[in-house]
Amino acid sequence: MNNNLQNTMLEAIEKELQHQVARLDQPRNRPFHEMLTYHMGWTGEGAGSHAAGKRIRPLLTLLSAASICIDDQSEGVGDSLLWLHAVSSAAAIELIHNFSLVHDDIQDNSVMRRGRPTVWAKWGAPMAINVGDALFVIANQAILELAKYYPAEIVVKAAGILNENCLDLTRGQYLDMSYEKRKDLSMEDYWPMIGGKTSALLSSCTHIGALLGYANDTRQEAYRLFGYHLGLAFQVQDDILGIWGEETVTGKSTASDLVEGKNSLPVLFALEKNGKFAERWKQGPITINDVMKVSALLEDEGAREYAEKISEIETQKALGYLKQADPRGEAGETMLGLANRLLKRKQ
């Protein structure tokens, strides 16, 4: 993987994010601005790369834009630095992701994120809602800045893709929250939820990136489907790690998914089996002391093996669509390396 290109892109992304968030850096608004910079990982105790996150989504956006073959680009724009024109869209997608995290933390009653208190835990839910709203608005302002470099029809299409996928994000979050108290869910209920919560925004990255790289419609669709199935595979892997992963790898307690009662793919698979796990699940909340026994029941009933099989199927779909997309050059090599890293996380 080309770390030089990746690092150059990440530096450009961080600079653009700070530029966009600085819209609120005014004397009367300074404490408000600091709430956003805290959440983005730039300020406050524990600030730094760990607090900021990996910026995978904006990186995928720029790699997609940069990996389009010059033959598919409009005349006169076959520049290896064309991706610089797309940086505001990458920032927009990352800001949408962070808006969703701020609101998720409130909805999930999560007091910690990336080892630090969440925004609502520090400043209260009303302020945190406003922080999330600001990130959402700034994201929409950021994507419109594409008009500096792109024709109006491309800017409108990019904004449309982002907003449609934002709506999918809210659909997925609604399903996730509405599923919490239900005991009648099936595996068919799982895919629309993660399609919205996880895959929608990742498909925005690769779709918008391909659009801004001047890919034709066929390649744009291949890039979009790569991002979508990358999201599905990633979420199924996350479900597996959330029950059987090592805490040092995942960064969170493996007890949390079962204790929180998450309707993950292994859980829904075992519920359909209607065996000993289903019997225990229906009795009430899993405690920390129950976790080892319950996770063993899941594994005995084939839930882990099934989830690993589905993860591999979705991984192959994602890599198949990436092959169809035919990413080229250094950006293409970097994107393939990034995809392999995301899809083959240590379990």
Coordinates of C-alpha atoms in Angstrom, one line a residue:
M1 CA 0.0 0.0 0.0
N2 CA 1.3 3.5 -0.9
N3 CA 1.6 5.2 2.5
N4 CA 3.0 8.4 0.9
L5 CA -0.2 8.9 -1.0
Q6 CA -2.4 7.9 1.9
N7 CA -0.6 10.2 4.3
T8 CA -0.8 13.1 1.8
M9 CA -4.5 12.6 1.4
L10 CA -5.0 12.3 5.2
E11 CA -3.2 15.6 5.8
A12 CA -5.4 17.3 3.1
I13 CA -8.5 15.8 4.7
E14 CA -7.6 17.0 8.2
K15 CA -6.8 20.5 6.9
E16 CA -10.1 20.7 5.1
L17 CA -12.1 19.4 8.1
Q18 CA -10.5 22.1 10.3
H19 CA -11.3 24.7 7.6
Q20 CA -14.9 23.7 7.5
V21 CA -15.4 23.5 11.2
A22 CA -13.8 27.0 11.6
R23 CA -17.1 28.4 10.3
L24 CA -18.1 28.5 14.0
D25 CA -14.8 30.0 15.2
Q26 CA -16.1 33.4 16.2
P27 CA -15.8 35.2 19.6
R28 CA -19.4 34.6 20.8
N29 CA -19.4 31.0 19.5
R30 CA -15.9 30.0 20.7
P31 CA -17.1 27.5 23.4
F32 CA -19.5 26.0 20.8
H33 CA -16.7 25.7 18.3
E34 CA -14.6 24.0 20.9
M35 CA -17.3 21.4 21.4
L36 CA -16.9 20.5 17.7
T37 CA -13.1 20.5 17.8
Y38 CA -13.3 18.3 20.9
H39 CA -15.5 15.7 19.2
M40 CA -13.3 15.7 16.1
G41 CA -10.4 14.8 18.3
W42 CA -8.3 18.0 17.9
T43 CA -8.7 19.5 21.4
G44 CA -9.2 18.6 25.0
E45 CA -7.6 15.9 27.1
G46 CA -6.6 12.9 25.1
A47 CA -6.7 14.8 21.8
G48 CA -4.8 13.2 18.9
S49 CA -5.1 10.6 16.2
H50 CA -6.8 8.0 18.4
A51 CA -9.4 10.5 19.5
A52 CA -10.0 11.6 15.9
G53 CA -10.5 8.2 14.4
K54 CA -9.1 6.7 11.2
R55 CA -10.8 8.9 8.6
I56 CA -11.5 5.8 6.5
R57 CA -14.5 7.3 4.8
P58 CA -12.9 10.5 3.4
L59 CA -9.9 8.5 2.4
L60 CA -12.0 6.1 0.4
T61 CA -13.7 9.1 -1.3
L62 CA -10.4 10.6 -2.4
L63 CA -8.9 7.2 -3.4
S64 CA -12.0 6.5 -5.5
A65 CA -11.6 9.9 -7.3
A66 CA -7.9 9.4 -7.9
S67 CA -8.1 5.8 -9.1
I68 CA -10.2 6.5 -12.2
C69 CA -8.4 5.7 -15.5
I70 CA -7.6 8.9 -17.4
D71 CA -9.4 7.5 -20.5
D72 CA -12.6 7.8 -18.5
Q73 CA -12.1 11.4 -17.5
S74 CA -13.3 14.5 -19.3
E75 CA -10.8 16.1 -21.7
G76 CA -8.2 18.2 -20.0
V77 CA -8.7 16.9 -16.4
G78 CA -6.6 13.8 -16.4
D79 CA -4.4 15.1 -13.6
S80 CA -2.9 12.8 -10.9
L81 CA -3.8 15.5 -8.4
L82 CA -7.5 15.8 -9.5
W83 CA -8.4 14.3 -6.1
L84 CA -7.5 17.7 -4.5
H85 CA -10.6 19.1 -6.1
A86 CA -12.7 16.5 -4.3
V87 CA -11.4 17.2 -0.8
S88 CA -14.5 19.2 0.3
S89 CA -16.7 16.3 -0.5
A90 CA -14.5 14.0 1.6
A91 CA -14.8 16.4 4.5
A92 CA -18.5 16.5 4.0
I93 CA -18.8 12.7 4.3
E94 CA -16.6 12.6 7.4
L95 CA -18.7 15.4 9.0
I96 CA -21.9 13.4 8.3
H97 CA -20.3 10.4 10.0
N98 CA -19.4 12.5 13.0
F99 CA -22.8 14.1 13.2
S100 CA -24.2 10.6 13.4
L101 CA -21.8 9.6 16.1
V102 CA -22.7 12.5 18.3
H103 CA -26.4 11.7 18.1
D104 CA -25.8 7.9 18.4
D105 CA -24.0 8.5 21.7
I106 CA -27.0 10.3 23.1
Q107 CA -29.5 7.7 21.8
D108 CA -27.3 4.8 23.1
N109 CA -26.6 6.5 26.4
S110 CA -22.8 6.1 25.7
V111 CA -20.6 8.1 28.0
M112 CA -17.3 7.2 26.3
R113 CA -16.0 7.2 22.8
R114 CA -12.4 6.5 21.8
G115 CA -11.3 6.6 25.4
R116 CA -12.8 10.0 26.1
P117 CA -16.1 11.3 27.5
T118 CA -18.7 11.8 24.8
V119 CA -19.9 15.3 23.9
W120 CA -23.2 14.8 25.7
A121 CA -21.5 13.4 28.8
K122 CA -19.3 16.6 29.0
W123 CA -21.9 19.3 28.0
G124 CA -25.3 17.7 28.3
A125 CA -27.6 16.2 25.7
P126 CA -29.2 19.5 24.5
M127 CA -25.8 21.0 23.6
A128 CA -24.7 17.7 22.0
I129 CA -27.8 17.7 19.8
N130 CA -26.8 21.2 18.6
V131 CA -23.3 20.0 18.0
G132 CA -24.6 17.2 15.8
D133 CA -26.9 19.6 14.0
A134 CA -24.0 21.9 13.3
L135 CA -21.8 19.1 11.9
F136 CA -24.7 18.1 9.6
V137 CA -25.2 21.7 8.3
I138 CA -21.5 22.2 7.8
A139 CA -21.3 19.0 5.8
N140 CA -23.9 20.2 3.4
Q141 CA -22.1 23.5 3.1
A142 CA -18.8 21.7 2.4
I143 CA -20.1 19.6 -0.4
L144 CA -21.5 22.6 -2.2
E145 CA -17.9 24.0 -2.3
L146 CA -17.3 21.5 -5.1
A147 CA -18.7 24.2 -7.3
K148 CA -15.3 25.8 -7.3
Y149 CA -14.0 23.0 -9.5
Y150 CA -17.0 21.0 -11.0
P151 CA -19.9 21.8 -13.2
A152 CA -23.2 22.4 -11.5
E153 CA -24.8 19.1 -12.6
I154 CA -22.0 17.1 -10.9
V155 CA -22.2 19.2 -7.7
V156 CA -26.0 18.6 -7.6
K157 CA -25.6 14.9 -8.2
A158 CA -22.9 14.6 -5.5
A159 CA -25.1 16.5 -3.0
G160 CA -28.1 14.3 -3.9
I161 CA -26.1 11.1 -3.3
L162 CA -24.9 12.3 0.1
N163 CA -28.4 13.4 1.2
E164 CA -30.1 10.2 0.0
N165 CA -27.6 8.2 1.9
C166 CA -28.1 10.4 5.0
L167 CA -31.8 9.5 4.8
D168 CA -30.8 5.8 4.6
L169 CA -28.6 6.4 7.7
T170 CA -31.7 7.6 9.7
R171 CA -33.7 4.7 8.4
G172 CA -31.1 2.3 9.7
Q173 CA -30.8 4.0 13.0
Y174 CA -34.6 3.9 13.4
L175 CA -34.6 0.2 12.7
D176 CA -31.7 -0.4 15.2
M177 CA -33.5 1.5 17.9
S178 CA -36.9 0.0 17.2
Y179 CA -35.5 -3.5 17.3
E180 CA -34.1 -3.1 20.8
K181 CA -37.2 -4.4 22.6
R182 CA -38.4 -6.9 20.0
K183 CA -38.0 -10.6 20.4
D184 CA -39.5 -11.6 17.1
L185 CA -36.8 -10.5 14.7
S186 CA -35.4 -12.7 11.9
M187 CA -32.2 -12.5 9.8
E188 CA -34.3 -10.8 7.1
D189 CA -34.7 -7.8 9.5
Y190 CA -30.9 -7.5 9.9
W191 CA -29.9 -6.5 6.4
P192 CA -32.0 -3.3 6.0
M193 CA -30.7 -2.1 9.4
I194 CA -27.0 -2.5 8.6
G195 CA -27.6 -1.4 5.0
G196 CA -28.6 1.9 6.4
K197 CA -26.4 2.2 9.5
T198 CA -23.1 1.1 7.9
S199 CA -23.3 0.6 4.2
A200 CA -25.1 3.7 3.1
L201 CA -22.3 6.1 4.0
L202 CA -19.5 3.9 2.7
S203 CA -21.3 3.6 -0.6
S204 CA -21.5 7.4 -0.7
C205 CA -17.7 7.5 -0.4
T206 CA -17.0 5.3 -3.4
H207 CA -19.9 6.6 -5.5
I208 CA -19.2 10.3 -5.0
G209 CA -15.5 9.7 -5.4
A210 CA -16.0 7.9 -8.7
L211 CA -18.4 10.7 -9.9
L212 CA -15.8 13.3 -9.0
G213 CA -13.1 11.3 -10.8
Y214 CA -15.3 11.6 -14.0
A215 CA -16.0 7.8 -14.1
N216 CA -18.7 6.7 -16.5
D217 CA -22.1 5.5 -15.2
T218 CA -21.1 1.8 -15.3
R219 CA -17.9 2.3 -13.3
Q220 CA -19.7 4.6 -10.9
E221 CA -22.1 1.8 -10.1
A222 CA -19.3 -0.7 -9.6
Y223 CA -17.6 1.7 -7.2
R224 CA -20.9 2.3 -5.4
L225 CA -21.6 -1.5 -5.0
F226 CA -18.0 -2.0 -3.8
G227 CA -18.6 0.5 -1.0
Y228 CA -22.0 -0.9 -0.1
H229 CA -20.8 -4.5 0.2
L230 CA -17.6 -3.4 2.0
G231 CA -20.0 -1.9 4.6
L232 CA -22.0 -5.2 4.9
A233 CA -18.8 -7.3 5.3
F234 CA -17.3 -4.8 7.7
Q235 CA -20.5 -4.8 9.9
V236 CA -20.8 -8.6 10.0
Q237 CA -17.1 -8.8 11.0
D238 CA -17.8 -6.2 13.7
D239 CA -20.7 -8.4 15.0
I240 CA -18.3 -11.4 15.2
L241 CA -15.6 -9.3 17.0
G242 CA -18.3 -7.8 19.3
I243 CA -18.8 -11.3 20.8
W244 CA -15.6 -13.3 20.2
G245 CA -13.0 -10.6 19.5
E246 CA -10.0 -9.7 21.6
E247 CA -10.5 -6.5 23.6
T248 CA -7.0 -5.3 22.6
V249 CA -8.0 -5.6 18.9
T250 CA -11.5 -4.2 19.0
G251 CA -10.9 -1.5 21.6
K252 CA -14.1 -2.4 23.5
S253 CA -15.2 -5.1 25.9
T254 CA -16.4 -8.2 24.0
A255 CA -19.0 -8.5 26.7
S256 CA -20.8 -5.4 25.6
D257 CA -22.7 -6.6 22.6
L258 CA -24.4 -9.5 24.5
V259 CA -24.9 -7.4 27.6
E260 CA -26.4 -4.6 25.6
G261 CA -28.7 -7.1 23.9
K262 CA -27.6 -6.2 20.3
N263 CA -29.5 -8.0 17.6
S264 CA -26.3 -8.9 15.7
L265 CA -26.2 -11.5 13.0
P266 CA -24.9 -14.3 15.2
V267 CA -27.7 -13.6 17.7
L268 CA -30.5 -13.6 15.0
F269 CA -29.1 -16.8 13.5
A270 CA -29.3 -18.6 16.9
L271 CA -32.7 -17.2 17.6
E272 CA -34.0 -18.8 14.4
K273 CA -32.5 -22.1 15.6
N274 CA -34.7 -21.7 18.7
G275 CA -32.4 -23.8 20.8
K276 CA -30.8 -23.2 24.2
F277 CA -29.4 -19.8 23.3
A278 CA -32.9 -18.6 22.2
E279 CA -34.3 -19.9 25.5
R280 CA -31.7 -18.0 27.5
W281 CA -32.1 -14.8 25.4
K282 CA -35.8 -14.7 25.9
Q283 CA -35.4 -15.0 29.7
G284 CA -34.0 -11.5 30.0
P285 CA -30.8 -9.4 29.9
I286 CA -27.4 -11.1 29.8
T287 CA -25.2 -10.2 32.7
I288 CA -21.4 -9.9 32.6
N289 CA -21.2 -13.2 34.5
D290 CA -23.3 -14.9 31.8
V291 CA -21.3 -13.8 28.8
M292 CA -18.8 -16.7 28.5
K293 CA -21.6 -19.3 28.9
V294 CA -23.9 -17.5 26.4
S295 CA -21.2 -16.9 23.8
A296 CA -20.3 -20.6 24.0
L297 CA -23.9 -21.5 23.4
L298 CA -23.9 -19.3 20.3
E299 CA -20.7 -21.0 19.0
D300 CA -22.1 -24.5 19.7
E301 CA -25.2 -23.7 17.7
G302 CA -23.1 -22.6 14.7
A303 CA -23.7 -18.9 14.9
R304 CA -20.1 -17.9 14.7
E305 CA -19.4 -20.3 11.8
Y306 CA -22.5 -18.9 9.9
A307 CA -21.5 -15.3 10.5
E308 CA -17.9 -16.0 9.3
K309 CA -19.3 -17.6 6.2
I310 CA -21.6 -14.6 5.5
S311 CA -18.7 -12.2 6.1
E312 CA -16.6 -14.1 3.5
I313 CA -19.5 -14.0 1.0
E314 CA -19.9 -10.2 1.4
T315 CA -16.1 -9.8 1.3
Q316 CA -15.9 -11.6 -2.1
K317 CA -18.8 -9.5 -3.4
A318 CA -17.0 -6.3 -2.4
L319 CA -13.7 -7.4 -3.9
G320 CA -15.5 -8.5 -7.0
Y321 CA -17.2 -5.1 -7.5
L322 CA -13.8 -3.4 -6.9
K323 CA -12.3 -5.5 -9.6
Q324 CA -15.1 -4.4 -11.9
A325 CA -14.5 -0.8 -11.0
D326 CA -10.9 -1.3 -12.1
P327 CA -9.1 1.3 -9.9
R328 CA -5.8 2.3 -11.5
G329 CA -2.4 3.7 -10.5
E330 CA -1.1 4.4 -7.0
A331 CA -4.6 5.3 -5.7
G332 CA -5.9 2.0 -7.0
E333 CA -3.2 0.0 -5.3
T334 CA -3.7 2.0 -2.0
M335 CA -7.5 1.4 -2.2
L336 CA -7.1 -2.3 -2.7
G337 CA -4.7 -2.5 0.2
L338 CA -7.1 -0.5 2.4
A339 CA -10.0 -2.7 1.4
N340 CA -8.0 -5.9 2.2
R341 CA -7.0 -4.4 5.6
L342 CA -10.6 -3.6 6.4
L343 CA -12.0 -6.9 5.2
K344 CA -9.5 -9.1 6.8
R345 CA -9.2 -7.7 10.4
K346 CA -7.8 -10.0 13.0
Q347 CA -10.4 -11.8 14.9

